[in-house]
Short mmCIF file of N, CA and C in Angstrom, two decimals:
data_model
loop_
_atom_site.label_atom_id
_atom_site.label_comp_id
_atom_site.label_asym_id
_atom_site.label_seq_id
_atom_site.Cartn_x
_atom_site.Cartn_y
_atom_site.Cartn_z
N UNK A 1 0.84 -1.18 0.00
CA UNK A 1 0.00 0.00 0.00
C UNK A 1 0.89 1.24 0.00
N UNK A 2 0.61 1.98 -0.75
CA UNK A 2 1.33 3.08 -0.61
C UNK A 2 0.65 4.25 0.57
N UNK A 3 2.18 4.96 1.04
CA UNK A 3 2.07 5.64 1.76
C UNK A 3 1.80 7.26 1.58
N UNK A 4 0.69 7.66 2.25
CA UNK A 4 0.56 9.48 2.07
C UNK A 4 1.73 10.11 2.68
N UNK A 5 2.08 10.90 1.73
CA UNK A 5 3.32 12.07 2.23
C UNK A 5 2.64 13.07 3.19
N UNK A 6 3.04 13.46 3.86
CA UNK A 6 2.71 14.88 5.14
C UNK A 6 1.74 15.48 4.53
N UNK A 7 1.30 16.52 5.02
CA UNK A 7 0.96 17.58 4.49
C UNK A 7 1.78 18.63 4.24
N UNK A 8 1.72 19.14 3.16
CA UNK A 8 2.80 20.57 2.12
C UNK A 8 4.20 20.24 1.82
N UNK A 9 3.77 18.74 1.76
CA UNK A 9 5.25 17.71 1.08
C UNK A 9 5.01 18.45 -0.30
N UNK A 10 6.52 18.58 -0.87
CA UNK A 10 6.60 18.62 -2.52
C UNK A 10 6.54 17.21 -2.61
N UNK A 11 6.06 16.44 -2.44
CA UNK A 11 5.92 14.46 -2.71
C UNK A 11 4.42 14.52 -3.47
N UNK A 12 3.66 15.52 -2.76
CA UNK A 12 2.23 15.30 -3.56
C UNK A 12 2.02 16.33 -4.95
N UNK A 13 3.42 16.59 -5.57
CA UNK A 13 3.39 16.62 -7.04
C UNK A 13 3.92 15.75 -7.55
N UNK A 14 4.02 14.48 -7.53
CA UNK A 14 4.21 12.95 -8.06
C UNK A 14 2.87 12.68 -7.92
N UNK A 15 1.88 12.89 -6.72
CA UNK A 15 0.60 12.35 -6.79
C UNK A 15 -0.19 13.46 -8.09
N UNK A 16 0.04 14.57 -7.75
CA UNK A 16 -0.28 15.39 -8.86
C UNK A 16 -0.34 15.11 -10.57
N UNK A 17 0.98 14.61 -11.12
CA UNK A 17 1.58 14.25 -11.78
C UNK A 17 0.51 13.00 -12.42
N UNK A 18 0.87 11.87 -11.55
CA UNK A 18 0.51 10.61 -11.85
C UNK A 18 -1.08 10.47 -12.50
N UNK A 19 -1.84 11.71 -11.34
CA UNK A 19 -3.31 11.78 -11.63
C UNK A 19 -3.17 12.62 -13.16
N UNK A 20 -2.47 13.05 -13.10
CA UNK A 20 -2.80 14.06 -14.67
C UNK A 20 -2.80 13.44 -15.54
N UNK A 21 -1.68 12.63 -15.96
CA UNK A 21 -1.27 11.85 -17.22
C UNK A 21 -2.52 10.73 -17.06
N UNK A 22 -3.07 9.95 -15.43
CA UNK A 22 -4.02 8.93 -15.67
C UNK A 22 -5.46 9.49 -16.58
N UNK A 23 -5.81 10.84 -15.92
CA UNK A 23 -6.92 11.14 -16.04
C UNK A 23 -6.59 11.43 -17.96
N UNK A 24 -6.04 12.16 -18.50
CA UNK A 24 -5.66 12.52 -19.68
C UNK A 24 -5.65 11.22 -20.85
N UNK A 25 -4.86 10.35 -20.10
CA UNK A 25 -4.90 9.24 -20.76
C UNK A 25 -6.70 8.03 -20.83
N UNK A 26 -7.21 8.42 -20.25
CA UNK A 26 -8.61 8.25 -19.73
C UNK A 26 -9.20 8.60 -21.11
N UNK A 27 -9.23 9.88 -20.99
CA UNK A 27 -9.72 10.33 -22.38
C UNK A 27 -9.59 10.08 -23.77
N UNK A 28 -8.44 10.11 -24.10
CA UNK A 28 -7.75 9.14 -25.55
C UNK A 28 -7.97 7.87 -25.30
N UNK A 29 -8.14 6.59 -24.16
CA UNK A 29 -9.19 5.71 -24.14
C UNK A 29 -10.48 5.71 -25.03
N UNK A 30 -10.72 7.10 -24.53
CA UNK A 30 -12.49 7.04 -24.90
C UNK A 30 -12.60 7.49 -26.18
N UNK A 31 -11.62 8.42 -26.67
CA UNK A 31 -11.56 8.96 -28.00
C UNK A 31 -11.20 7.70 -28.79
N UNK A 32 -10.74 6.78 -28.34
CA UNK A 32 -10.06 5.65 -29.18
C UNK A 32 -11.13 4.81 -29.59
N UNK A 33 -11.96 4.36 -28.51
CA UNK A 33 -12.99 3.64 -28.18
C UNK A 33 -14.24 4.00 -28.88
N UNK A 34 -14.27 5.04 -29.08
CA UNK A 34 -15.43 6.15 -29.86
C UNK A 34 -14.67 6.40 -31.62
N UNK A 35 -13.79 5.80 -31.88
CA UNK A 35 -13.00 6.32 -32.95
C UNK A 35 -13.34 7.91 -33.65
N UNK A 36 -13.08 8.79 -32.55
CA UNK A 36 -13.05 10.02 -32.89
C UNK A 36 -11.83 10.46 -33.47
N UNK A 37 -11.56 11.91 -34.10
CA UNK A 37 -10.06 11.76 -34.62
C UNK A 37 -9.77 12.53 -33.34
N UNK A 38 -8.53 12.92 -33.22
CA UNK A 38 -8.08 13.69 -32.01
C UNK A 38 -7.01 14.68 -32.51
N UNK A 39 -7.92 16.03 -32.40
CA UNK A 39 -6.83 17.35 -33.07
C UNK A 39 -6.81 17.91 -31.68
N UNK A 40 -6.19 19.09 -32.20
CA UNK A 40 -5.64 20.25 -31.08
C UNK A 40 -6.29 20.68 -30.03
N UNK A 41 -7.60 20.72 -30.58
CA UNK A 41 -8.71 21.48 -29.93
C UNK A 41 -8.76 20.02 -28.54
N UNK A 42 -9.20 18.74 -28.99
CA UNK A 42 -9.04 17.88 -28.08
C UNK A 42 -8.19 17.91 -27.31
N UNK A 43 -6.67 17.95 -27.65
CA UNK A 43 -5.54 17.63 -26.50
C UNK A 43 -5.70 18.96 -25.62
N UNK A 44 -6.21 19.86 -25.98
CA UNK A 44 -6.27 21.41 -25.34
C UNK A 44 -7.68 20.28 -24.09
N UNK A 45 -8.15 20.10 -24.70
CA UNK A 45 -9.33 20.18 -23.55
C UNK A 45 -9.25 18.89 -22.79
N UNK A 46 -8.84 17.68 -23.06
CA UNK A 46 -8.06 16.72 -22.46
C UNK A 46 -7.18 17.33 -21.15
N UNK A 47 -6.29 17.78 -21.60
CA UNK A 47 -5.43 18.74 -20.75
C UNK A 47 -5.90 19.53 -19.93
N UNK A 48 -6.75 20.46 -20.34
CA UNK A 48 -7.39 21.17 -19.32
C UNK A 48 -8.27 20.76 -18.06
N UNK A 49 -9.06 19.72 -18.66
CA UNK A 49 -9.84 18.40 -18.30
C UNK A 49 -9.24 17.73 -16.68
N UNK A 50 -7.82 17.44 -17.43
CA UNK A 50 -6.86 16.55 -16.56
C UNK A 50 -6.51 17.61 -15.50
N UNK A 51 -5.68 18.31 -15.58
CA UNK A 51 -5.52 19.31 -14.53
C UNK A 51 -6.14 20.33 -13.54
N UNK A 52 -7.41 20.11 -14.31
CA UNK A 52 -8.66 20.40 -13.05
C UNK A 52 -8.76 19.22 -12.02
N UNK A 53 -9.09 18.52 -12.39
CA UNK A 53 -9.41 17.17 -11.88
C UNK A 53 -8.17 16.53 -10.67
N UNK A 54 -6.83 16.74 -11.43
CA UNK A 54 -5.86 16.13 -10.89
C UNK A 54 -5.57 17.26 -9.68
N UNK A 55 -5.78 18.71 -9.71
CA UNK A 55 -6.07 19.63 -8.59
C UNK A 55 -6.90 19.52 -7.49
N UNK A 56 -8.13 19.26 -8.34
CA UNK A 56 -8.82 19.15 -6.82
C UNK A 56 -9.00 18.23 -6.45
N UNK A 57 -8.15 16.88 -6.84
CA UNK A 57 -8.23 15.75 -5.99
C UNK A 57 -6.96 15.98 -5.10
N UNK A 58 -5.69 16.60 -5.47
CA UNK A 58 -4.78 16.36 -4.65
C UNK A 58 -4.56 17.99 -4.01
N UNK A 59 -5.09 18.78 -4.29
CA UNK A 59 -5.18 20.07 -3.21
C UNK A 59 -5.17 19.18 -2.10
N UNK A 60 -6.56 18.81 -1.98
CA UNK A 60 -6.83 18.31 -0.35
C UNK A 60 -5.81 17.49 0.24
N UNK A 61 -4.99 16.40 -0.44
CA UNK A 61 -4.18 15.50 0.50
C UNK A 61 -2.70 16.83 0.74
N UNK A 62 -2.57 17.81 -0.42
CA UNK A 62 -1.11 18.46 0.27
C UNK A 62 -2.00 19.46 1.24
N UNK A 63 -3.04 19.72 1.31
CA UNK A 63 -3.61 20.68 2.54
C UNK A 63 -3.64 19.62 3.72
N UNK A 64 -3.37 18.45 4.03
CA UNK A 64 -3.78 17.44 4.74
C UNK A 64 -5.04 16.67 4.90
N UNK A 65 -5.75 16.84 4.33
CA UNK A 65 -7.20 16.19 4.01
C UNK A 65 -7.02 14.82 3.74
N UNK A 66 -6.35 13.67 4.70
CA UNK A 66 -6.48 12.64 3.37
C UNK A 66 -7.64 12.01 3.44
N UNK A 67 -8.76 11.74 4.32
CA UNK A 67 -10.01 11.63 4.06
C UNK A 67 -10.29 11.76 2.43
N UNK A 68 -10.39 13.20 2.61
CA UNK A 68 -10.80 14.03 1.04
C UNK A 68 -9.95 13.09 -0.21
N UNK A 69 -9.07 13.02 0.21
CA UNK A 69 -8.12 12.55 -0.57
C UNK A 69 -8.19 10.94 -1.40
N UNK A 70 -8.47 10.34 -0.51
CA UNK A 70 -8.82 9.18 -0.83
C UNK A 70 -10.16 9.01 -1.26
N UNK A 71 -10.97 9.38 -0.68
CA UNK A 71 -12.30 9.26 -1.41
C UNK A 71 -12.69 10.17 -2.32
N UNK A 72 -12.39 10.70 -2.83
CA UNK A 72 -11.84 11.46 -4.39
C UNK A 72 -11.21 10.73 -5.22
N UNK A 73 -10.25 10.07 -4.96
CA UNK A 73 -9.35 8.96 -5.63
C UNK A 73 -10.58 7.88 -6.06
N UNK A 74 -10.76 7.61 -4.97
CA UNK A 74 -11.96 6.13 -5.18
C UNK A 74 -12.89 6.24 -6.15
N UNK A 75 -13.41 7.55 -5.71
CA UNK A 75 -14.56 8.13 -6.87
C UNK A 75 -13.98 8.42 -8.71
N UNK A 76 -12.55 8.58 -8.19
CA UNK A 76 -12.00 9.18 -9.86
C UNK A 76 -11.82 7.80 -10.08
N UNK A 77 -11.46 6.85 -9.80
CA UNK A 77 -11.78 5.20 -11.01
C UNK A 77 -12.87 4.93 -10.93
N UNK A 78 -14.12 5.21 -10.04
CA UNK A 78 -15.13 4.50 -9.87
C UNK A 78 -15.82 5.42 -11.79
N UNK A 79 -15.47 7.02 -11.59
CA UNK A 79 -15.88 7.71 -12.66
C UNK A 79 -15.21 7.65 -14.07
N UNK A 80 -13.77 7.07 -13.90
CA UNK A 80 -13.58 6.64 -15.23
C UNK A 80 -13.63 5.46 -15.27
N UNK A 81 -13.55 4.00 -15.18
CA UNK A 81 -14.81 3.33 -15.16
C UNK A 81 -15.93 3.15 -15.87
N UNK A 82 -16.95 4.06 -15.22
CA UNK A 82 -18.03 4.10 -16.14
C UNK A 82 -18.22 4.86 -17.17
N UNK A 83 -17.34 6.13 -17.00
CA UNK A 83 -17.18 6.86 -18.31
C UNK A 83 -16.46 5.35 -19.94
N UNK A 84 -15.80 4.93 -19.41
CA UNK A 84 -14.97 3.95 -20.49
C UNK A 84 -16.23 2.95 -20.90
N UNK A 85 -16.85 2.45 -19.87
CA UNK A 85 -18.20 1.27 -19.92
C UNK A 85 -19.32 2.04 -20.78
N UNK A 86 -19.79 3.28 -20.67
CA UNK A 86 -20.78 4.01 -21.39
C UNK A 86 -19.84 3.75 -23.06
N UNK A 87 -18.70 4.03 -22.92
CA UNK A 87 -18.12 4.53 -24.59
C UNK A 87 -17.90 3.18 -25.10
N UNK A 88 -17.31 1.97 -24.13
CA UNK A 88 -17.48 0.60 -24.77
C UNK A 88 -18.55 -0.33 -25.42
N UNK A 89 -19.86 -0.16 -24.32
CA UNK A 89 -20.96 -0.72 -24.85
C UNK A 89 -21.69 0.37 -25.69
N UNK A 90 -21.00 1.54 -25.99
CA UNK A 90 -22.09 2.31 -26.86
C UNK A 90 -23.64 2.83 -26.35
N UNK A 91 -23.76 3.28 -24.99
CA UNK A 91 -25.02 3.27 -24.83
C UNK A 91 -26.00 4.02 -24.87
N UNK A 92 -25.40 5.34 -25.09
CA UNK A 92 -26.33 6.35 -25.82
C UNK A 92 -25.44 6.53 -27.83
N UNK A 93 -26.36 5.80 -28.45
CA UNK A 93 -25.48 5.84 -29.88
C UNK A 93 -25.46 7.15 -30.18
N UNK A 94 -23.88 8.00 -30.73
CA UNK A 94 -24.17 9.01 -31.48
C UNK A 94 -23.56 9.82 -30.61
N UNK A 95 -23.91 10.06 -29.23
CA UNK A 95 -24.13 10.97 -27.83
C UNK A 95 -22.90 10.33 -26.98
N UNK A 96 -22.29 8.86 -26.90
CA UNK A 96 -21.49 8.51 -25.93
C UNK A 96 -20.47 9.01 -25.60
N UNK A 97 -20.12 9.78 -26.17
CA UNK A 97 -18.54 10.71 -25.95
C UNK A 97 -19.13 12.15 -25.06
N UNK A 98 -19.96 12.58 -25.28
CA UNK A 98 -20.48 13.59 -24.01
C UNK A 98 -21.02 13.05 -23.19
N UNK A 99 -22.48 12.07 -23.31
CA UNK A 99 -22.59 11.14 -21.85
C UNK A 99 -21.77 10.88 -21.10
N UNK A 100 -20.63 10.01 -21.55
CA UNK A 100 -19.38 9.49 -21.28
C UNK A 100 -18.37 11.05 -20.32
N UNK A 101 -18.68 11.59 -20.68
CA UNK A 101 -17.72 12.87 -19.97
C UNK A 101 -18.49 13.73 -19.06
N UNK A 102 -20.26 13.59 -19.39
CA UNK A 102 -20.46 14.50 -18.46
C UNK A 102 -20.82 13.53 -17.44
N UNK A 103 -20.58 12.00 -17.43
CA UNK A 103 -21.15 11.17 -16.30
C UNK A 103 -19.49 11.31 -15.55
N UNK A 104 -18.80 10.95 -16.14
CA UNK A 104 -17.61 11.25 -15.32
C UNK A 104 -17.41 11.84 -14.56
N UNK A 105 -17.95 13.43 -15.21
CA UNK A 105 -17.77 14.60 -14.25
C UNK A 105 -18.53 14.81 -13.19
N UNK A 106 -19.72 14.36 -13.36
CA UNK A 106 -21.19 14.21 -12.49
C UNK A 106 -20.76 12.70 -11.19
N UNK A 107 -19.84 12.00 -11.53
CA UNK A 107 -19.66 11.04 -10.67
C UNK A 107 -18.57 11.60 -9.71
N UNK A 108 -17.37 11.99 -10.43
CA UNK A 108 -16.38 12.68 -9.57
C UNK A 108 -17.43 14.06 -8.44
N UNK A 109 -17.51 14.53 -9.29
CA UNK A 109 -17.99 15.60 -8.17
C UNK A 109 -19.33 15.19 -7.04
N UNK A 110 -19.43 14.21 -6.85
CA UNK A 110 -20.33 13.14 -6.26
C UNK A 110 -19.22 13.29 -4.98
N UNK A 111 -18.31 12.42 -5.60
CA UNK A 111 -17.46 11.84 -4.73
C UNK A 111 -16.55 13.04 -4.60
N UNK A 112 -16.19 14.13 -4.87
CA UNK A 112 -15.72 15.88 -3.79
C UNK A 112 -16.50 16.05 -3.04
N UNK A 113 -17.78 15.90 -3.59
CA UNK A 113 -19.03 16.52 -2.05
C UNK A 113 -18.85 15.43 -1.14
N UNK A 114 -18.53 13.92 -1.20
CA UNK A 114 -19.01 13.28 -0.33
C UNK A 114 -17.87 12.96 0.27
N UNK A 115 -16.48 13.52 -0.43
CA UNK A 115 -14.86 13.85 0.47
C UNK A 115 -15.16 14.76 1.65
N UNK A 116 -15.42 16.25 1.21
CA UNK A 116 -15.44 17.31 1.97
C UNK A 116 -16.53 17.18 2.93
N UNK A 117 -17.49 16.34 2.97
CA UNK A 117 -18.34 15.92 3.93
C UNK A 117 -17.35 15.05 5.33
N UNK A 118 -17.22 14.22 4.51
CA UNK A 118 -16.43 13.07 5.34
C UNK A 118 -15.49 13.43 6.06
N UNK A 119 -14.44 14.29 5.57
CA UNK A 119 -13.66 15.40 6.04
C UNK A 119 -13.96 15.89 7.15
N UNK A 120 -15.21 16.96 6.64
CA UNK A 120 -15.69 17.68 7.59
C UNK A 120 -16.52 16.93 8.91
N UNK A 121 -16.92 15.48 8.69
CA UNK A 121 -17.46 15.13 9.74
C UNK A 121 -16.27 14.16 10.91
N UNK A 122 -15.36 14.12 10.43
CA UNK A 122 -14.02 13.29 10.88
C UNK A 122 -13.06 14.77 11.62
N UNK A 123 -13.51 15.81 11.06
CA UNK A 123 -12.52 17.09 11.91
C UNK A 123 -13.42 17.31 12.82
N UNK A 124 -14.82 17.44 13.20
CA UNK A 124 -15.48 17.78 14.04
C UNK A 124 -15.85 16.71 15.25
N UNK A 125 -15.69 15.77 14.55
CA UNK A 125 -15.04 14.18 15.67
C UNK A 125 -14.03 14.85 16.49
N UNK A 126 -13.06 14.53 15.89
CA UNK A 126 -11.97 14.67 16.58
C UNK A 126 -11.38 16.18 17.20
N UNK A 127 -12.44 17.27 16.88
CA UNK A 127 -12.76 18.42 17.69
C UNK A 127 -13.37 18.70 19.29
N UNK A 128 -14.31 17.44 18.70
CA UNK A 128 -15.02 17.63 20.25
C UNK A 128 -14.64 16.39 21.18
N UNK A 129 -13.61 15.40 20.76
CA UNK A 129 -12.81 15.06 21.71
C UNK A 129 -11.91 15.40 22.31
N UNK A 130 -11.44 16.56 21.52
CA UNK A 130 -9.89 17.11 22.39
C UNK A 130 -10.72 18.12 23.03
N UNK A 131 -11.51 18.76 23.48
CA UNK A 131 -12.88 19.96 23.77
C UNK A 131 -12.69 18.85 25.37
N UNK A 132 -12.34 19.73 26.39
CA UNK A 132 -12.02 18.98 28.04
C UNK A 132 -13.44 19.55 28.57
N UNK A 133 -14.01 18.29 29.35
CA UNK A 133 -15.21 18.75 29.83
C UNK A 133 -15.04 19.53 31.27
#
């Protein structure tokens, strides 16, 4: 199992990193899978795509969040995943390459709200135990 670096380690731009190229490469999956062609305009938004994504999953673990952190992670394969399963079986014909991306996006940000929840209910735990009666 790999291990989380501190919080405001330069270590979590390797996690940074790793998520960018996965998530990016995610996409040319689906472009492949969809036999779309893939110009400029794509790798621009691929890219842009990736580095949103690969931000606000790993903001939270170098802010120390790893709650957030991990269940963001979980949610980003659980969302590409089914983004790849929509573009494999074809299941909206015609449409699967935006289904396919806006379910992704609609699944990830599922799983940010239900990080920053978890987060937030795990700091307020452990708030009102150190709180001396």
């Amino acid at each position: 199992m790999v291990k989380l670096p501190e919080k405001h380690s330069l270590s979590w731009v390797v996690f940074l990193a790793v998520l960018f190229v996965s998530t990016v490469l995610s996409f040319f999956i689906l472009a492949l899978l969809l036999r779309t062609p893939i110009g400029g305009e794509n790798l621009g938004g691929f890219a842009l795509l990736g580095i949103i994504v690969s931000l606000a999953i790993t903001i939270g673990g170098y802010l120390g969040a790893r709650i957030y952190f991990i269940t963001a992670l979980i949610f980003d394969g659980i969302a590409t995943a089914y983004m790849l399963f929509i573009a494999a079986n074809q299941t909206a014909e015609g449409w699967s390459d935006l289904v396919g991306v806006i379910s992704y996006l609609f699944t990830l940000g599922i799983g940010l709200i239900i990080g920053i929840l978890l987060q937030l209910f795990w700091r307020i735990r452990k708030l009102k135990k150190e709180v001396p009666k």
